CSV table of C-alpha atoms and ligand atoms in Angstrom, one decimal:
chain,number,residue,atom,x,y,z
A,1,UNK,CA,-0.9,-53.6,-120.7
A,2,UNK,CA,0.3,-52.5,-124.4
A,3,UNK,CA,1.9,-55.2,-126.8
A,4,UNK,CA,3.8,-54.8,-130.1
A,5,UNK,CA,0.8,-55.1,-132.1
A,6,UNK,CA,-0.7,-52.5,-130.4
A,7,UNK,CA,0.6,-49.8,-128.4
A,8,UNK,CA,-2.9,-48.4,-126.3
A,9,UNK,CA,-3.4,-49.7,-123.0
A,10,UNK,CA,-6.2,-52.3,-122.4
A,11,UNK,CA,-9.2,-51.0,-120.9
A,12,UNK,CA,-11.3,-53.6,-119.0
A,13,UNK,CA,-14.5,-53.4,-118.8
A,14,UNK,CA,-17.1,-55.4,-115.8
A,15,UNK,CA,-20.3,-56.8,-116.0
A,16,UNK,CA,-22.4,-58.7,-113.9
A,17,UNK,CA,-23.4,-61.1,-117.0
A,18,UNK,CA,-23.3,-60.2,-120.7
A,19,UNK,CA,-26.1,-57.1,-120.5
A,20,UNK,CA,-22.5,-55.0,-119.7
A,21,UNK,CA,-21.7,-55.5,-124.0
A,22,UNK,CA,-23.9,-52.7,-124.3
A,23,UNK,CA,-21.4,-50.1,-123.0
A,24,UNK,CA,-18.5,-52.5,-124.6
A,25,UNK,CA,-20.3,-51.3,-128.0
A,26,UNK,CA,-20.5,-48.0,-127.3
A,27,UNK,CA,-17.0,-47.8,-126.2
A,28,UNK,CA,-15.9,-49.8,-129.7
A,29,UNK,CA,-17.7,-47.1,-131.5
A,30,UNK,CA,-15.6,-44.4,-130.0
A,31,UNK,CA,-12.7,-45.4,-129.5
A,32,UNK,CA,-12.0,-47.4,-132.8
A,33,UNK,CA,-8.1,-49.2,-132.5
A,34,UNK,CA,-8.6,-49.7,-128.4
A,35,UNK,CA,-7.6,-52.4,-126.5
A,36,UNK,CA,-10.5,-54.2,-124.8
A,37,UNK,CA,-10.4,-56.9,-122.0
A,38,UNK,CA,-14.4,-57.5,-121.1
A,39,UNK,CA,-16.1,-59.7,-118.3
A,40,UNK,CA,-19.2,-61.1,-117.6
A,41,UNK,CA,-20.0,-62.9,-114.2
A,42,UNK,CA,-22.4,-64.8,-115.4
A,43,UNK,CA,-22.1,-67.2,-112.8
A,44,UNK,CA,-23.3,-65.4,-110.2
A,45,UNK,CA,-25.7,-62.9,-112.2
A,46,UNK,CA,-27.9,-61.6,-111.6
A,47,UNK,CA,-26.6,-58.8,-108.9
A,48,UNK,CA,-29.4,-56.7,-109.1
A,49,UNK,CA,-31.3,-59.0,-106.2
A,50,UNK,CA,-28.4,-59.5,-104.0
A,51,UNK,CA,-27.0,-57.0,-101.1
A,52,UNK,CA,-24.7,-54.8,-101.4
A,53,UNK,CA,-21.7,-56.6,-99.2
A,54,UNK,CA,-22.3,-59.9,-101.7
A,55,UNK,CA,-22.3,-57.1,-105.3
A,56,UNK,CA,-18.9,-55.4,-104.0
A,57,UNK,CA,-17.4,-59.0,-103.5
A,58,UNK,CA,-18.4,-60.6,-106.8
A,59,UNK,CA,-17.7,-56.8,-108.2
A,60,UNK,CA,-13.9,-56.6,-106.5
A,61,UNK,CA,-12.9,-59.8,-107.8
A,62,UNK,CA,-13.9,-59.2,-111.4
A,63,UNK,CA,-11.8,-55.8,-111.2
A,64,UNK,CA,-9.3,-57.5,-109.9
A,65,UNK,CA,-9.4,-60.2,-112.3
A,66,UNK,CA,-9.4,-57.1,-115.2
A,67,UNK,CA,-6.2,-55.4,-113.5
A,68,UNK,CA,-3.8,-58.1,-112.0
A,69,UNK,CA,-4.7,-60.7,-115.0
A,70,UNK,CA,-5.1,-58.7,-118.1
A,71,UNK,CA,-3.4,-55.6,-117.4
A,72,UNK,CA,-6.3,-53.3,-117.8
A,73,UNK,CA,-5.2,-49.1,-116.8
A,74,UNK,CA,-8.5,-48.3,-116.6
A,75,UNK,CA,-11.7,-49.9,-115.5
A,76,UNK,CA,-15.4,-48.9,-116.9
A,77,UNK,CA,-18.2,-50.4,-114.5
A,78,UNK,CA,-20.6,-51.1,-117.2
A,79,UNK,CA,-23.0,-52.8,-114.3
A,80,UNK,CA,-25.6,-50.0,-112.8
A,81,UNK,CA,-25.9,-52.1,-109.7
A,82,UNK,CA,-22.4,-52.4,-109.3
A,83,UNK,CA,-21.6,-48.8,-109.9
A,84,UNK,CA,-24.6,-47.9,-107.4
A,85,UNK,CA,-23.1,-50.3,-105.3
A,86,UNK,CA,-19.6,-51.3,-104.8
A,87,UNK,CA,-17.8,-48.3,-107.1
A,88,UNK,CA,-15.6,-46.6,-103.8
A,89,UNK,CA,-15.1,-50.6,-103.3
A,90,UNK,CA,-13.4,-51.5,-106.7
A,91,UNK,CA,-11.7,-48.1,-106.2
A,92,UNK,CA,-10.1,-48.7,-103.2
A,93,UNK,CA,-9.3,-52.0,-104.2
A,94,UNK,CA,-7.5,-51.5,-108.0
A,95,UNK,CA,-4.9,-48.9,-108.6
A,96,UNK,CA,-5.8,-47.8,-111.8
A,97,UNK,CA,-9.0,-45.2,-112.5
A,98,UNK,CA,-12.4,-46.9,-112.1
A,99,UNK,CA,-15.5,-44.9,-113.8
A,100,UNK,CA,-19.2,-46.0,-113.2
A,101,UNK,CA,-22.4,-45.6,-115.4
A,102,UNK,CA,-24.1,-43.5,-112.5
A,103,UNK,CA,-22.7,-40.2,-112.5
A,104,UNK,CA,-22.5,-39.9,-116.4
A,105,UNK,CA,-26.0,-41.1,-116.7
A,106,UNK,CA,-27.1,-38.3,-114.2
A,107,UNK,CA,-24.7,-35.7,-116.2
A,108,UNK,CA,-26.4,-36.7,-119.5
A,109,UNK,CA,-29.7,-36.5,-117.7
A,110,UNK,CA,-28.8,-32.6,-116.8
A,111,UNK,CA,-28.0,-32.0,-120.2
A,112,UNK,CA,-31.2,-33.5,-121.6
A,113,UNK,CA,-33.4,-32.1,-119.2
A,114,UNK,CA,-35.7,-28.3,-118.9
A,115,UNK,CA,-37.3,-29.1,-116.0
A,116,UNK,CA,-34.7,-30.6,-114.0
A,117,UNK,CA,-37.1,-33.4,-112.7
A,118,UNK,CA,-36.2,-36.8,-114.0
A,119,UNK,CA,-37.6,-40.4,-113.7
A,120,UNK,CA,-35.3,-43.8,-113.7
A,121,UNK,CA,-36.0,-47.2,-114.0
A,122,UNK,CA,-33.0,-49.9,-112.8
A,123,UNK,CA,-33.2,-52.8,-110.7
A,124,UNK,CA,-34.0,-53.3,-107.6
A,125,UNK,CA,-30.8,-53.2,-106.1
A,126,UNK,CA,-29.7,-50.0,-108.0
A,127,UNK,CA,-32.6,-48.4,-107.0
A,128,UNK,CA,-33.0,-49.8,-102.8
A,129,UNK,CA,-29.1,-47.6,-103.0
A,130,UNK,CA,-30.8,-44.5,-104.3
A,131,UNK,CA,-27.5,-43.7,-106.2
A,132,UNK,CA,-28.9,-42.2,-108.8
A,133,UNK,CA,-31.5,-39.9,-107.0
A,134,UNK,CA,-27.9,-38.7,-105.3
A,135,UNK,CA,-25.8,-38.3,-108.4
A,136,UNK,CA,-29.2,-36.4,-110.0
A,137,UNK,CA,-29.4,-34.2,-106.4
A,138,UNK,CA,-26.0,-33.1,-106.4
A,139,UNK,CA,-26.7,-31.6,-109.8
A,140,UNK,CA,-29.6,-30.2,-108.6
A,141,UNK,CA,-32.3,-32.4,-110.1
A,142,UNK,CA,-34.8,-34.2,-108.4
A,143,UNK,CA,-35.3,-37.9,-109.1
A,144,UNK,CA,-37.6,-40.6,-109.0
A,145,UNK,CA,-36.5,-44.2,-109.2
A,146,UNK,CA,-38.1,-47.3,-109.9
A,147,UNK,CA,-37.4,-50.8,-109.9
A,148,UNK,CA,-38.6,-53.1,-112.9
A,149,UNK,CA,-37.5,-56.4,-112.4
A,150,UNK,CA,-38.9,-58.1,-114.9
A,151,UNK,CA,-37.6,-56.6,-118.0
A,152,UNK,CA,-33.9,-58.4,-117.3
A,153,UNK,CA,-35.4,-61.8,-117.7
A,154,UNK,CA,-37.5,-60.5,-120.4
A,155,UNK,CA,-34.7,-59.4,-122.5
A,156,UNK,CA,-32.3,-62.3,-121.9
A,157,UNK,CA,-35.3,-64.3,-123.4
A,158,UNK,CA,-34.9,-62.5,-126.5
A,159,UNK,CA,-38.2,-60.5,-126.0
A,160,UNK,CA,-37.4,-57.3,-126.8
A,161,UNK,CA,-40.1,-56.6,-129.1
A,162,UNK,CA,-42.2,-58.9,-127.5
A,163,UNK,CA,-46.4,-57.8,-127.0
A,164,UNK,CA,-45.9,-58.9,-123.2
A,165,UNK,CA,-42.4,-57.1,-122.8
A,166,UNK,CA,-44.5,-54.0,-124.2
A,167,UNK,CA,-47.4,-54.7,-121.7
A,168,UNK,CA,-45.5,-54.6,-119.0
A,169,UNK,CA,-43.2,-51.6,-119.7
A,170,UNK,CA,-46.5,-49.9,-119.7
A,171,UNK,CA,-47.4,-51.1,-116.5
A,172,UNK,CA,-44.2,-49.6,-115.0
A,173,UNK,CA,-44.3,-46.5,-116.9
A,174,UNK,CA,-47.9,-45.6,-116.1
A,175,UNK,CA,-47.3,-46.3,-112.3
A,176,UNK,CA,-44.2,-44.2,-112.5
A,177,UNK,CA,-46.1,-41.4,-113.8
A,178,UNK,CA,-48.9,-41.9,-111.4
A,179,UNK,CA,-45.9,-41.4,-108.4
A,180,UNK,CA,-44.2,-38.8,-110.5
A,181,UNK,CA,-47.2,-36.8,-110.2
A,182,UNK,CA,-48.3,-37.7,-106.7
A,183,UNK,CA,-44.7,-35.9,-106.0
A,184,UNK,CA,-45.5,-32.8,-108.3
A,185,UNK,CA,-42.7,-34.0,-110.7
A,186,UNK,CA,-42.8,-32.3,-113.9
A,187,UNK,CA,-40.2,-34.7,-115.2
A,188,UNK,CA,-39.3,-34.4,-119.1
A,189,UNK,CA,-36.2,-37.2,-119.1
A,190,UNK,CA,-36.1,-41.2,-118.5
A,191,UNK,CA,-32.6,-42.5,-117.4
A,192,UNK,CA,-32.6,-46.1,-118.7
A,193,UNK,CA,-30.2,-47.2,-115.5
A,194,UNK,CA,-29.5,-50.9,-116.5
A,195,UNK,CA,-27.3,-52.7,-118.7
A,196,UNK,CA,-29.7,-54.6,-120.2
A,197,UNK,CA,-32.5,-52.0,-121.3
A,198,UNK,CA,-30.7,-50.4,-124.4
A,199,UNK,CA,-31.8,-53.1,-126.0
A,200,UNK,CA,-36.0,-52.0,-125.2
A,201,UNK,CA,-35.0,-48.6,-126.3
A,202,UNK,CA,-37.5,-48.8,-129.3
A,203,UNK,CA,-40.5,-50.4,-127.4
A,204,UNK,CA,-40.2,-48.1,-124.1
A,205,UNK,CA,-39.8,-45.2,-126.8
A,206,UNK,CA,-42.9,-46.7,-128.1
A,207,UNK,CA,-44.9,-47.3,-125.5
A,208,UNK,CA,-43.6,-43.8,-123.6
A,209,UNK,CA,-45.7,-42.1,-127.2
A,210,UNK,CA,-48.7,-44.3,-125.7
A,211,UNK,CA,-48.9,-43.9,-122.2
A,212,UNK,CA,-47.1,-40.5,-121.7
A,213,UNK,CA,-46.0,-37.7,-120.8
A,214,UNK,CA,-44.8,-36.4,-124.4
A,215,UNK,CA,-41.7,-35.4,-125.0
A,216,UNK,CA,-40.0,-37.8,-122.8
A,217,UNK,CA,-36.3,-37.6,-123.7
A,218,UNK,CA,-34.7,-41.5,-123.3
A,219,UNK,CA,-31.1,-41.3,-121.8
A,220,UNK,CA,-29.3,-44.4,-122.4
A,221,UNK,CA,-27.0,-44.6,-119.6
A,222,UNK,CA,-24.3,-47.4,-121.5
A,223,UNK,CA,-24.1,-44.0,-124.4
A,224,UNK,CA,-23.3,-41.8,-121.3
A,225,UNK,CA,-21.1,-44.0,-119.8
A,226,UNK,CA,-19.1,-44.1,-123.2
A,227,UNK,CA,-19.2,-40.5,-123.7
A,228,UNK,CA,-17.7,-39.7,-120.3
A,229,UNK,CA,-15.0,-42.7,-120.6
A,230,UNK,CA,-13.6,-41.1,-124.3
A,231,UNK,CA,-13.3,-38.0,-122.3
A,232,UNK,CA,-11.6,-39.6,-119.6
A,233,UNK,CA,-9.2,-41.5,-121.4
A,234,UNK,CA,-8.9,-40.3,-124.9
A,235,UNK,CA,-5.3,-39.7,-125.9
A,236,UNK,CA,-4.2,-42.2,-123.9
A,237,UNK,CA,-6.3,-45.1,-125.1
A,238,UNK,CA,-7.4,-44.0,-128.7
A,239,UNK,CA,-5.0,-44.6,-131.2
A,240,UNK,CA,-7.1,-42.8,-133.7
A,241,UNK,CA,-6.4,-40.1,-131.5
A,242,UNK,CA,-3.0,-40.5,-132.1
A,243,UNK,CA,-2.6,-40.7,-136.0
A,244,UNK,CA,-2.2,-44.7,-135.6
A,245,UNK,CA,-4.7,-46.9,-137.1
A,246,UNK,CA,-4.3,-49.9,-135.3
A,247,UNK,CA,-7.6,-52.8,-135.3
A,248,UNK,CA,-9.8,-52.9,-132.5
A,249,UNK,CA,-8.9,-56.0,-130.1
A,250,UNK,CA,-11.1,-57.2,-127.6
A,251,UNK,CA,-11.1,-59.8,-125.5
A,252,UNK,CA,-13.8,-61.7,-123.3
A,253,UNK,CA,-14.4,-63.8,-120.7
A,254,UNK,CA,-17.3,-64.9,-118.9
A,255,UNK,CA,-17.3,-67.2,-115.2
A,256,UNK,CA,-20.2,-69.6,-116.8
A,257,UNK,CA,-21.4,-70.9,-119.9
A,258,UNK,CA,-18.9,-69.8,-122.5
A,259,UNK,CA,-21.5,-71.0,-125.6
A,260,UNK,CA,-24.5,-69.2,-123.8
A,261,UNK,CA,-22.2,-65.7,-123.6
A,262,UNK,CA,-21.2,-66.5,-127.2
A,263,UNK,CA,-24.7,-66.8,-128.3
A,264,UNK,CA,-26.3,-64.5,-126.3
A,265,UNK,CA,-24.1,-61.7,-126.4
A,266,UNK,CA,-24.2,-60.9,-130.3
A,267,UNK,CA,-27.3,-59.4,-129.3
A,268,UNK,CA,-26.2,-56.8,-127.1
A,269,UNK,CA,-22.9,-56.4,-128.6
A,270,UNK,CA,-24.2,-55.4,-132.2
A,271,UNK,CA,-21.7,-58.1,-133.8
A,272,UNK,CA,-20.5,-62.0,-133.4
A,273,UNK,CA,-18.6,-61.8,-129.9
A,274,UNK,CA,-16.0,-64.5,-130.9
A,275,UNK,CA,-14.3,-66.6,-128.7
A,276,UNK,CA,-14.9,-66.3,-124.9
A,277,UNK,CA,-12.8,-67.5,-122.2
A,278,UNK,CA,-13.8,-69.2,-119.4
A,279,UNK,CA,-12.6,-67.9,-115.8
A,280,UNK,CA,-13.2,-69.2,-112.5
A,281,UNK,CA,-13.1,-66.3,-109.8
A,282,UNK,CA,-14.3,-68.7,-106.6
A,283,UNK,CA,-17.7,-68.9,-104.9
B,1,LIG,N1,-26.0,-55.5,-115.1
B,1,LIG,C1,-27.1,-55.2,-114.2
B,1,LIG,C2,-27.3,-53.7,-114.2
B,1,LIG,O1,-26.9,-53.0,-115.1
B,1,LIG,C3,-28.4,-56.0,-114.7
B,1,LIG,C4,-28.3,-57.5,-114.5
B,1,LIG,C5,-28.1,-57.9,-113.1
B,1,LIG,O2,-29.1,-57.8,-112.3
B,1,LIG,O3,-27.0,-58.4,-112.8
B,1,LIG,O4,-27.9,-53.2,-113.2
């Protein structure tokens, strides 16, 4: 939905909590003078545990929320588990384009990669759907996924640099290799397939130069996500685009804790996120 003060349509963007900002940021960076409408289901996070009937519920609300209530033309999931998930759900369900992180984190992972063998670490739920190791076969790599659980409650702790956040991306990174190699992977590429691990870019970097192999190329799947959006919408949501230099709006809303958003989401947004509204989508 345009308005006098600035004519681009709003693009809404869905998260399962705040971790989503990530691709919000990247988004901001490319498409400077775009409308955003952001939300965070905070209070039913986190969807990387639960099944996938219960993520495409909580998922087709929040679309619908984005669509029906604040007009959005286009949807980014910014949630890996919800695009692994409940993406031909939120399609079927909003008539206005819907992209996932998924499929441009597998693209960027073809681009990246020599040997066509690439590893990915998500959460459990992402990774129990295999969507990746799909999106990474039908571009003829081969995949192998892992879940790391931990490292979302790490980072909503604020641990991103944190000696035990280190410690245990190691953990994960040397038993990934150990499969990888079990399979006769040669894999040269890491998709980073959850909102929230951006933000351990630097450490996993780190700790990749420790434990192996070199030469890992990092794929952060919110940049990919970004990427493949501004191509998908650019002309029609990018006022820059256009000649027009109109300010960047965005607006968010969370379904808990408006102050704990507020606080918590600077960190993953890059900047203060202002004022966030409070929305009750039901049980
Ligand atoms: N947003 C989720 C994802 O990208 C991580 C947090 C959660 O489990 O809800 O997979």
């Amino acid at each position: 939905m345009s308005s006098p003060a600035n004519p681009a349509p709003t693009i809404g963007v869905f998260d399962s909590g705040f971790g989503g900002l990530t691709v919000l940021r990247a988004l901001i960076d490319r498409m400077p003078g775009a409308r955003f409408a952001f939300i965070g289901d905070t209070a039913r996070l986190p969807y990387g545990s639960k099944s996938r009937r219960t993520i495409a519920r909580y998922a087709v609300e929040s679309a619908q929320f984005l669509v029906r209530e604040q007009g959005a033309e286009f949807l980014v999931i910014a949630c890996n588990t919800a695009s692994a998930l409940a993406l031909d759900a939120i399609q079927d369900a909003v008539p206005v384009p819907v992209l996932g992180v998924i499929e441009p984190g597998a693209s960027a992972a073809r681009a990246a990669s020599r040997t066509g063998d690439v590893l990915v670490i998500a959460t459990d739920a992402t990774v129990q759907s295999h969507a990746y190791a799909e999106a990474c076969r039908a571009q003829g790599m081969r995949a192998l996924e892992k879940a790391c659980p931990l490292l979302v409650p790490l980072v909503e702790e604020g641990w991103t640099s944190h000696p035990v956040t280190a410690e245990v991306i190691g953990i994960y990174l040397d038993e990934l290799n150990t499969e990888a190699a079990a399979h006769n992977l040669h894999a040269d590429t890491l998709v980073l397939g959850c909102t929230h691990y951006p933000l351990l870019r630097p450490l996993i970097e780190r700790v990749i130069a420790r434990v192996g192999p070199s030469g890992m190329q990092v794929i952060d799947s919110a940049e990919a996500a970004a990427e493949a959006a501004v191509r998908l919408f650019n002309g029609r949501v990018a006022p820059t685009a256009t000649g027009t230099a109109q300010p960047t709006e965005i607006r968010c809303f969370a379904t808990d804790s408006v102050e704990k958003f507020e606080r918590l989401g600077s960190r993953f947004l890059g900047r203060p996120v202002g004022h966030v509204e409070l929305v009750d989508l039901g049980g």
